[in-house]
Short mmCIF file of C-alpha atoms and ligand atoms in Angstrom, two decimals:
data_model
loop_
_atom_site.label_atom_id
_atom_site.label_comp_id
_atom_site.label_asym_id
_atom_site.label_seq_id
_atom_site.Cartn_x
_atom_site.Cartn_y
_atom_site.Cartn_z
CA MET A 1 24.21 -22.73 -2.09
CA PRO A 2 22.43 -23.47 1.19
CA ASP A 3 19.66 -26.03 1.20
CA VAL A 4 17.54 -25.16 4.15
CA SER A 5 15.73 -27.58 6.37
CA ARG A 6 13.34 -26.19 8.95
CA GLU A 7 11.10 -27.68 11.58
CA ARG A 8 7.59 -26.54 10.80
CA GLN A 9 5.49 -27.52 7.83
CA LEU A 10 1.92 -27.41 6.59
CA ASP A 11 -0.32 -29.57 8.78
CA THR A 12 -1.25 -32.99 7.49
CA PRO A 13 -3.74 -34.08 10.16
CA ALA A 14 -4.36 -37.66 11.17
CA PRO A 15 -7.26 -39.37 9.40
CA SER A 16 -10.72 -38.40 10.72
CA PRO A 17 -13.58 -40.92 11.32
CA LEU A 18 -14.50 -40.47 7.64
CA GLY A 19 -10.97 -41.56 6.71
CA ASN A 20 -8.33 -39.24 5.36
CA ARG A 21 -10.53 -38.30 2.41
CA ALA A 22 -12.68 -35.86 4.43
CA LEU A 23 -11.38 -32.59 3.01
CA GLY A 24 -12.54 -30.39 5.90
CA ALA A 25 -9.52 -31.75 7.78
CA TYR A 26 -7.25 -29.95 5.30
CA THR A 27 -8.93 -26.55 5.17
CA THR A 28 -8.74 -23.63 7.57
CA LEU A 29 -12.55 -23.35 7.43
CA ARG A 30 -12.75 -27.02 8.47
CA LEU A 31 -15.44 -27.47 5.82
CA GLY A 32 -15.73 -29.73 2.80
CA GLY A 33 -16.88 -33.26 1.99
CA PRO A 34 -14.79 -36.23 0.84
CA ALA A 35 -12.22 -36.52 -1.94
CA GLY A 36 -12.66 -39.17 -4.64
CA THR A 37 -9.03 -40.13 -4.11
CA LEU A 38 -6.36 -38.30 -2.13
CA THR A 39 -2.62 -38.36 -2.77
CA VAL A 40 -0.04 -36.71 -0.53
CA ALA A 41 2.99 -35.63 -2.58
CA THR A 42 6.26 -34.80 -0.81
CA GLU A 43 8.29 -34.75 -4.04
CA THR A 44 7.70 -32.59 -7.11
CA ASP A 45 8.00 -35.64 -9.43
CA GLU A 46 5.27 -37.39 -7.46
CA ALA A 47 3.00 -34.34 -7.74
CA VAL A 48 3.52 -34.03 -11.49
CA THR A 49 2.99 -37.77 -12.02
CA THR A 50 -0.27 -37.64 -10.04
CA VAL A 51 -1.60 -34.76 -12.13
CA ARG A 52 -0.43 -36.35 -15.40
CA LYS A 53 -1.99 -39.74 -14.56
CA ALA A 54 -5.34 -38.26 -13.52
CA ALA A 55 -5.42 -36.18 -16.69
CA ALA A 56 -4.71 -39.27 -18.82
CA GLU A 57 -7.57 -41.07 -17.07
CA GLY A 58 -9.90 -38.09 -17.54
CA ARG A 59 -10.27 -37.50 -13.79
CA PRO A 60 -10.43 -33.90 -12.51
CA VAL A 61 -7.64 -32.80 -10.16
CA LEU A 62 -7.80 -30.41 -7.22
CA VAL A 63 -4.45 -29.17 -5.95
CA LEU A 64 -4.73 -28.46 -2.24
CA ALA A 65 -1.89 -27.05 -0.16
CA GLY A 66 -2.71 -25.15 3.05
CA GLY A 67 -6.45 -25.11 2.31
CA SER A 68 -6.64 -21.49 3.48
CA ASN A 69 -8.22 -20.01 0.37
CA VAL A 70 -10.81 -22.58 -0.65
CA VAL A 71 -14.44 -23.25 0.14
CA ILE A 72 -15.06 -26.92 -0.64
CA GLY A 73 -18.71 -27.94 -0.94
CA ASP A 74 -20.32 -30.44 1.41
CA ALA A 75 -20.36 -33.00 -1.42
CA GLY A 76 -16.55 -32.81 -1.53
CA PHE A 77 -14.53 -33.25 -4.69
CA PRO A 78 -15.20 -36.41 -6.70
CA GLY A 79 -11.82 -36.46 -8.51
CA GLU A 80 -8.18 -36.65 -7.46
CA VAL A 81 -7.10 -34.36 -4.63
CA LEU A 82 -3.38 -33.73 -4.61
CA LEU A 83 -2.18 -32.64 -1.18
CA LEU A 84 1.04 -30.76 -1.86
CA ARG A 85 3.74 -31.19 0.81
CA THR A 86 6.98 -30.61 -1.18
CA ARG A 87 9.73 -28.74 0.65
CA GLY A 88 12.96 -26.87 0.01
CA ILE A 89 14.38 -23.36 -0.03
CA HIS A 90 17.50 -22.70 -2.13
CA VAL A 91 19.39 -19.55 -2.98
CA VAL A 92 19.86 -19.80 -6.76
CA ASP A 93 21.53 -16.42 -7.35
CA ALA A 94 23.47 -14.42 -4.77
CA ARG A 95 24.76 -10.89 -5.40
CA ALA A 96 25.93 -8.14 -3.10
CA GLU A 97 22.61 -6.32 -3.20
CA SER A 98 20.06 -9.11 -3.81
CA VAL A 99 19.39 -12.84 -3.74
CA VAL A 100 17.04 -15.01 -5.78
CA VAL A 101 15.48 -17.66 -3.57
CA ARG A 102 13.69 -20.71 -5.03
CA VAL A 103 10.95 -22.01 -2.74
CA ALA A 104 9.18 -25.35 -3.21
CA ALA A 105 5.41 -24.99 -3.61
CA GLY A 106 4.55 -26.98 -0.48
CA GLU A 107 6.69 -24.88 1.88
CA ALA A 108 4.67 -23.08 4.55
CA TRP A 109 4.66 -19.45 3.41
CA ASP A 110 5.26 -17.91 6.80
CA ASP A 111 8.27 -20.18 7.44
CA PHE A 112 9.80 -18.71 4.31
CA VAL A 113 9.02 -15.14 5.43
CA GLU A 114 10.64 -15.82 8.81
CA TYR A 115 13.67 -17.31 7.05
CA ALA A 116 13.98 -14.27 4.78
CA VAL A 117 13.71 -11.85 7.71
CA SER A 118 16.26 -13.77 9.77
CA ASN A 119 18.69 -13.61 6.81
CA GLY A 120 18.21 -9.86 6.33
CA TRP A 121 16.39 -10.27 2.99
CA SER A 122 13.75 -7.68 2.34
CA GLY A 123 10.59 -7.73 0.19
CA VAL A 124 8.14 -10.13 1.86
CA GLU A 125 8.23 -8.97 5.51
CA CYS A 126 4.79 -7.26 5.32
CA LEU A 127 3.34 -10.59 4.16
CA SER A 128 4.15 -12.11 7.56
CA GLY A 129 1.53 -14.36 9.13
CA ILE A 130 -0.39 -15.20 5.95
CA PRO A 131 -1.38 -18.88 6.15
CA GLY A 132 -0.87 -21.46 3.44
CA SER A 133 1.90 -22.46 1.09
CA ALA A 134 4.53 -20.59 -0.91
CA GLY A 135 3.29 -22.20 -4.13
CA ALA A 136 -0.20 -20.78 -3.68
CA THR A 137 1.00 -17.18 -3.30
CA PRO A 138 1.14 -16.48 -7.05
CA ILE A 139 -2.37 -17.94 -7.53
CA GLN A 140 -4.12 -14.84 -6.20
CA ASN A 141 -1.05 -12.58 -6.01
CA VAL A 142 -1.15 -12.69 -2.23
CA GLY A 143 -0.94 -9.28 -0.64
CA ALA A 144 -1.23 -7.42 2.66
CA TYR A 145 -0.03 -4.23 4.34
CA GLY A 146 1.23 -2.66 1.11
CA GLN A 147 3.16 -5.61 -0.32
CA GLU A 148 2.12 -8.30 -2.79
CA VAL A 149 4.13 -11.21 -4.13
CA ALA A 150 4.09 -9.73 -7.64
CA HIS A 151 6.63 -7.16 -6.30
CA THR A 152 9.27 -9.85 -5.70
CA ILE A 153 8.44 -12.88 -7.87
CA VAL A 154 10.89 -13.25 -10.78
CA ALA A 155 9.65 -16.65 -12.00
CA VAL A 156 6.92 -19.18 -11.33
CA HIS A 157 7.93 -22.75 -12.19
CA ALA A 158 4.86 -24.69 -13.21
CA TYR A 159 3.88 -27.98 -14.76
CA ASP A 160 1.76 -27.05 -17.76
CA ARG A 161 -0.82 -29.77 -18.34
CA GLU A 162 -1.55 -28.53 -21.85
CA HIS A 163 2.06 -29.05 -23.02
CA ASP A 164 3.00 -31.76 -20.49
CA THR A 165 6.11 -29.86 -19.45
CA ILE A 166 7.55 -27.88 -16.54
CA ARG A 167 8.59 -24.37 -17.45
CA ALA A 168 9.66 -21.13 -15.77
CA MET A 169 7.07 -18.41 -16.30
CA PRO A 170 8.29 -14.80 -16.02
CA PRO A 171 5.97 -12.28 -14.29
CA ALA A 172 4.78 -10.96 -17.67
CA GLU A 173 3.20 -14.37 -18.34
CA CYS A 174 1.54 -14.53 -14.92
CA ASP A 175 -0.92 -11.62 -15.43
CA PHE A 176 -0.65 -10.52 -11.81
CA ALA A 177 -3.39 -8.15 -10.67
CA TYR A 178 -5.26 -7.41 -7.42
CA ARG A 179 -5.95 -10.87 -5.87
CA SER A 180 -5.68 -12.45 -9.30
CA SER A 181 -3.32 -14.04 -11.85
CA VAL A 182 -3.37 -16.40 -14.82
CA PHE A 183 -3.32 -19.28 -12.30
CA LYS A 184 -6.55 -18.44 -10.47
CA HIS A 185 -9.66 -20.39 -11.54
CA ASN A 186 -7.45 -22.29 -13.99
CA ASP A 187 -6.33 -25.89 -13.47
CA ARG A 188 -3.87 -25.87 -16.39
CA PHE A 189 -0.85 -25.22 -14.13
CA LEU A 190 0.64 -26.97 -11.12
CA VAL A 191 3.04 -24.52 -9.49
CA THR A 192 6.12 -26.47 -8.40
CA HIS A 193 8.48 -23.68 -7.23
CA VAL A 194 8.51 -19.91 -7.00
CA ASP A 195 11.59 -17.66 -7.38
CA PHE A 196 11.66 -14.45 -5.33
CA ARG A 197 14.24 -11.69 -5.70
CA LEU A 198 14.84 -10.15 -2.27
CA ALA A 199 17.04 -7.18 -1.38
CA VAL A 200 20.00 -7.88 0.91
CA THR A 201 19.53 -5.22 3.57
CA GLY A 202 18.58 -5.27 7.20
CA ASP A 203 15.72 -2.89 6.51
CA SER A 204 12.20 -3.36 5.23
CA ALA A 205 11.00 -2.15 1.85
CA PRO A 206 9.43 1.34 2.18
CA ILE A 207 6.32 1.07 4.36
CA ARG A 208 3.32 1.90 2.18
CA TYR A 209 0.33 1.03 4.34
CA ALA A 210 -0.87 3.91 6.55
CA GLU A 211 -2.06 1.74 9.48
CA LEU A 212 1.28 -0.10 9.53
CA ALA A 213 3.28 3.14 9.35
CA ARG A 214 1.23 4.55 12.23
CA ASN A 215 1.84 1.48 14.36
CA LEU A 216 5.56 1.59 13.57
CA GLY A 217 5.67 5.29 14.44
CA VAL A 218 7.09 6.25 11.02
CA GLU A 219 5.94 8.13 7.92
CA ALA A 220 4.71 6.28 4.83
CA GLY A 221 7.75 5.63 2.62
CA ASP A 222 10.15 5.14 5.57
CA ARG A 223 12.02 1.90 6.17
CA VAL A 224 12.32 0.09 9.50
CA PRO A 225 14.39 -2.91 10.64
CA LEU A 226 13.00 -6.10 9.07
CA ARG A 227 12.31 -7.76 12.39
CA GLN A 228 10.33 -4.75 13.62
CA ALA A 229 8.21 -4.76 10.42
CA ARG A 230 7.47 -8.49 10.77
CA ASP A 231 6.64 -8.30 14.49
CA THR A 232 4.34 -5.31 14.00
CA VAL A 233 2.49 -6.94 11.08
CA LEU A 234 2.04 -10.14 13.12
CA LYS A 235 0.65 -8.14 16.04
CA LEU A 236 -1.77 -6.19 13.83
CA ARG A 237 -2.93 -9.38 12.10
CA ALA A 238 -3.41 -11.29 15.36
CA GLY A 239 -5.66 -8.50 16.64
CA LYS A 240 -7.89 -9.04 13.59
CA GLY A 241 -7.95 -12.86 13.83
CA MET A 242 -5.79 -13.04 10.71
CA VAL A 243 -3.13 -15.36 12.14
CA LEU A 244 -4.21 -18.99 12.43
CA ASP A 245 -4.93 -20.15 15.96
CA PRO A 246 -6.75 -23.50 16.33
CA ASP A 247 -8.21 -22.32 19.65
CA ASP A 248 -9.69 -19.13 18.16
CA LYS A 249 -12.71 -19.74 15.91
CA ASP A 250 -12.37 -16.20 14.57
CA THR A 251 -9.48 -17.66 12.55
CA TRP A 252 -11.48 -20.60 11.14
CA SER A 253 -11.87 -18.70 7.91
CA VAL A 254 -10.30 -18.03 4.53
CA GLY A 255 -9.17 -14.57 5.67
CA SER A 256 -11.08 -11.98 3.68
CA PHE A 257 -14.13 -13.62 2.12
CA PHE A 258 -14.79 -10.78 -0.34
CA THR A 259 -12.39 -8.68 -2.40
CA ASN A 260 -12.58 -4.89 -2.14
CA PRO A 261 -14.76 -3.66 -5.01
CA VAL A 262 -13.12 -1.45 -7.61
CA VAL A 263 -15.34 1.08 -9.42
CA SER A 264 -14.70 3.72 -12.08
CA ALA A 265 -14.18 7.34 -11.02
CA GLU A 266 -17.56 8.28 -12.57
CA ARG A 267 -19.32 5.52 -10.67
CA TRP A 268 -17.63 6.55 -7.45
CA ALA A 269 -18.79 10.15 -7.93
CA SER A 270 -22.36 9.03 -8.63
CA LEU A 271 -22.46 6.83 -5.50
CA ARG A 272 -21.94 9.89 -3.22
CA LEU A 273 -20.66 7.65 -0.43
CA ASP A 274 -19.00 8.94 2.68
CA ALA A 275 -16.77 5.84 2.68
CA PRO A 276 -13.01 5.48 2.97
CA HIS A 277 -11.48 4.70 -0.42
CA TRP A 278 -8.15 4.38 -2.20
CA PRO A 279 -7.00 5.03 -5.73
CA GLY A 280 -6.99 1.87 -7.89
CA ASP A 281 -5.36 1.46 -11.32
CA ASP A 282 -6.22 3.83 -14.19
CA GLY A 283 -8.14 6.32 -12.06
CA ALA A 284 -10.43 3.63 -10.62
CA VAL A 285 -11.48 3.74 -6.95
CA LYS A 286 -11.19 0.86 -4.47
CA ILE A 287 -13.79 0.75 -1.69
CA PRO A 288 -13.27 -1.35 1.46
CA ALA A 289 -15.72 -4.27 1.37
CA ALA A 290 -15.70 -4.28 5.20
CA TRP A 291 -17.15 -0.74 5.28
CA LEU A 292 -19.89 -1.67 2.79
CA ILE A 293 -20.78 -4.81 4.76
CA GLU A 294 -20.99 -2.98 8.09
CA HIS A 295 -23.02 -0.12 6.60
CA ALA A 296 -25.40 -2.57 4.95
CA GLY A 297 -26.30 -3.83 8.43
CA PHE A 298 -23.93 -6.78 8.99
CA PRO A 299 -21.76 -6.10 12.05
CA LYS A 300 -18.94 -8.22 13.46
CA GLY A 301 -20.39 -11.36 15.03
CA PHE A 302 -23.46 -11.39 12.71
CA ALA A 303 -24.41 -15.07 12.77
CA GLY A 304 -25.91 -17.70 10.51
CA ASN A 305 -26.39 -21.37 11.22
CA GLY A 306 -23.15 -22.50 12.92
CA VAL A 307 -21.24 -19.79 11.05
CA ALA A 308 -20.70 -16.07 11.67
CA ILE A 309 -18.80 -12.96 10.71
CA SER A 310 -15.64 -12.96 12.84
CA SER A 311 -15.91 -10.97 16.06
CA LYS A 312 -12.59 -9.31 15.10
CA HIS A 313 -12.90 -8.58 11.37
CA THR A 314 -15.98 -7.88 9.26
CA LEU A 315 -14.48 -9.43 6.13
CA ALA A 316 -13.84 -12.86 7.64
CA LEU A 317 -16.68 -15.38 7.54
CA THR A 318 -16.01 -18.12 10.06
CA ASN A 319 -17.12 -21.62 10.94
CA ARG A 320 -18.05 -21.60 14.62
CA GLY A 321 -17.73 -25.39 14.84
CA GLY A 322 -21.10 -26.71 13.79
CA GLY A 323 -21.43 -25.16 10.35
CA ARG A 324 -21.51 -26.78 6.92
CA ALA A 325 -20.25 -25.30 3.68
CA ASP A 326 -23.88 -24.66 2.68
CA ASP A 327 -24.35 -22.58 5.85
CA LEU A 328 -21.27 -20.50 5.13
CA LEU A 329 -22.40 -19.90 1.54
CA ALA A 330 -25.89 -18.93 2.75
CA LEU A 331 -24.33 -16.32 5.06
CA ALA A 332 -22.13 -15.04 2.22
CA ARG A 333 -25.18 -14.75 -0.05
CA THR A 334 -27.13 -12.79 2.60
CA ILE A 335 -24.24 -10.35 2.92
CA ARG A 336 -23.61 -10.04 -0.83
CA ASP A 337 -27.32 -9.44 -1.52
CA GLY A 338 -27.63 -6.97 1.38
CA VAL A 339 -24.71 -4.90 0.06
CA ARG A 340 -26.14 -4.98 -3.48
CA ASP A 341 -29.58 -3.85 -2.23
CA ARG A 342 -28.13 -1.05 -0.10
CA PHE A 343 -25.40 0.29 -2.41
CA GLY A 344 -25.88 -1.34 -5.83
CA ILE A 345 -22.32 -2.70 -5.56
CA GLU A 346 -21.55 -6.36 -6.25
CA LEU A 347 -19.18 -8.16 -3.86
CA HIS A 348 -17.08 -11.00 -5.27
CA PRO A 349 -15.63 -13.90 -3.28
CA GLU A 350 -11.86 -13.97 -2.84
CA PRO A 351 -11.46 -17.74 -2.15
CA VAL A 352 -11.77 -20.39 -4.83
CA LEU A 353 -15.14 -22.18 -4.56
CA ILE A 354 -14.78 -25.92 -5.19
CA ASN A 355 -17.87 -27.87 -6.19
CA CYS A 356 -20.14 -25.17 -4.75
CA ALA A 357 -21.31 -21.68 -5.72
CA LEU A 358 -22.48 -18.40 -4.25
C1 FAD B 1 -6.64 -16.24 8.63
C2 FAD B 1 -6.34 -16.02 7.17
C3 FAD B 1 -5.73 -14.83 6.75
C4 FAD B 1 -5.44 -14.62 5.39
N1 FAD B 1 -4.83 -13.45 5.03
C5 FAD B 1 -4.54 -13.22 3.73
C6 FAD B 1 -3.92 -11.99 3.32
O1 FAD B 1 -3.61 -11.13 4.14
N2 FAD B 1 -3.68 -11.81 2.01
C7 FAD B 1 -3.98 -12.75 1.07
O2 FAD B 1 -3.72 -12.51 -0.12
N3 FAD B 1 -4.56 -13.93 1.42
C8 FAD B 1 -4.83 -14.18 2.71
N4 FAD B 1 -5.44 -15.36 3.08
C9 FAD B 1 -5.79 -16.36 2.05
C10 FAD B 1 -4.74 -17.49 1.89
O3 FAD B 1 -3.98 -17.66 3.05
C11 FAD B 1 -3.80 -17.25 0.72
O4 FAD B 1 -4.51 -17.10 -0.47
C12 FAD B 1 -2.81 -18.44 0.55
O5 FAD B 1 -1.84 -18.12 -0.43
C13 FAD B 1 -3.48 -19.74 0.17
O6 FAD B 1 -2.51 -20.75 0.27
P1 FAD B 1 -2.91 -22.29 0.45
O7 FAD B 1 -1.65 -23.07 0.34
O8 FAD B 1 -3.67 -22.44 1.69
O9 FAD B 1 -3.83 -22.50 -0.82
P2 FAD B 1 -5.11 -23.51 -0.97
O10 FAD B 1 -6.23 -22.96 -0.16
O11 FAD B 1 -4.64 -24.89 -0.68
O12 FAD B 1 -5.41 -23.32 -2.49
C14 FAD B 1 -5.95 -22.11 -2.98
C15 FAD B 1 -6.11 -22.19 -4.51
O13 FAD B 1 -4.82 -22.26 -5.10
C16 FAD B 1 -4.66 -23.49 -5.81
N5 FAD B 1 -3.30 -23.96 -5.55
C17 FAD B 1 -2.70 -24.06 -4.34
N6 FAD B 1 -1.41 -24.45 -4.51
C18 FAD B 1 -1.24 -24.60 -5.84
C19 FAD B 1 -0.12 -25.00 -6.64
N7 FAD B 1 1.06 -25.31 -6.11
N8 FAD B 1 -0.29 -25.05 -7.99
C20 FAD B 1 -1.48 -24.74 -8.56
N9 FAD B 1 -2.56 -24.36 -7.86
C21 FAD B 1 -2.43 -24.30 -6.51
C22 FAD B 1 -5.73 -24.43 -5.27
O14 FAD B 1 -6.09 -25.41 -6.22
C23 FAD B 1 -6.85 -23.45 -4.96
O15 FAD B 1 -7.53 -23.15 -6.15
C24 FAD B 1 -5.75 -15.60 4.43
C25 FAD B 1 -6.36 -16.81 4.86
C26 FAD B 1 -6.65 -17.01 6.21
C27 FAD B 1 -7.29 -18.29 6.65
#
């Protein structure tokens, strides 16, 4: 079975003037105070040992990989920060119609997507361009453009601190839901590897997302060549500041700061909103948070102190260079409260807030 070695990896920047414990250096927001202690793990054994040792000593542990879905408070994290940099992609089951690929948690997610597309493996192509690590994708069931990792994950290998053992968790144990899973807001598990089952075909999975179908010039439900799907998703994302670019502060974010609210059908009817919406599970209705934010009076570019809504996407709150985590949270609070006052709908943050709160 091929063991793949590629060139790119998650950034591990050089130490800053505060030393390598200043956590802002490891987050896409470039915000966050110092770590108590910081360990870089390039091997799974090292990562597990670090977590086990800290637990035995009663020190809290923060697992940090790409730092693209965390807001770390200005006071930092007083415990052990484990910077995950493990690597490896292996095919563990190959059949005529599908492969199961095991990806180490510290692999850069988009490197894996590129690798899958270049091998003609379908199932993750619409998740092109999402920052961060492969091991973090199950945490919030990463999704975009009609795909989510729950569609292709067949097992999540995790070190379970409660039982001091590594085990393979089938999807049924992972409780995948919209931007959520058993792993989110739960430090019991350290994900070490993720197994994805991908279809062996040159074509994408059926295109489900209307904007993507439109841009591809096809009908929803059609398939297109994998490379065309990936390139089109990357182009759409770049136009919204959703592909990392160190020179573009519109990408100094966590992507979407708020999840799209889901309300019951009765609630939706009583709101009488002229807003776009989609069907959620069990008859519920999903409303775009971006629409609510804009219609509550917060346009693109709306600024706080050193922070602002991205000029390209209303859902992305960005650090413009001089902001602190407190400034970003103050902006988020203003927006959340404004939407609540205008529509009576509560927005919830999508990133994990570390040692800080909304
Ligand atoms: C520009 C931009 C665009 C984005 N677009 C999308 C999008 O389209 N869809 C989407 O779903 N998300 C999106 N995101 C959010 C983010 O990229 C994903 O959630 C990503 O999976 C986070 O990976 P990470 O390695 O950076 O995780 P981190 O930020 O390092 O960690 C996030 C959380 O997961 C935990 N964690 C990380 N790795 C592990 C592990 N191995 N074991 C246990 N816990 C772990 C951390 O402790 C933390 O609680 C976007 C972010 C940015 C900045």
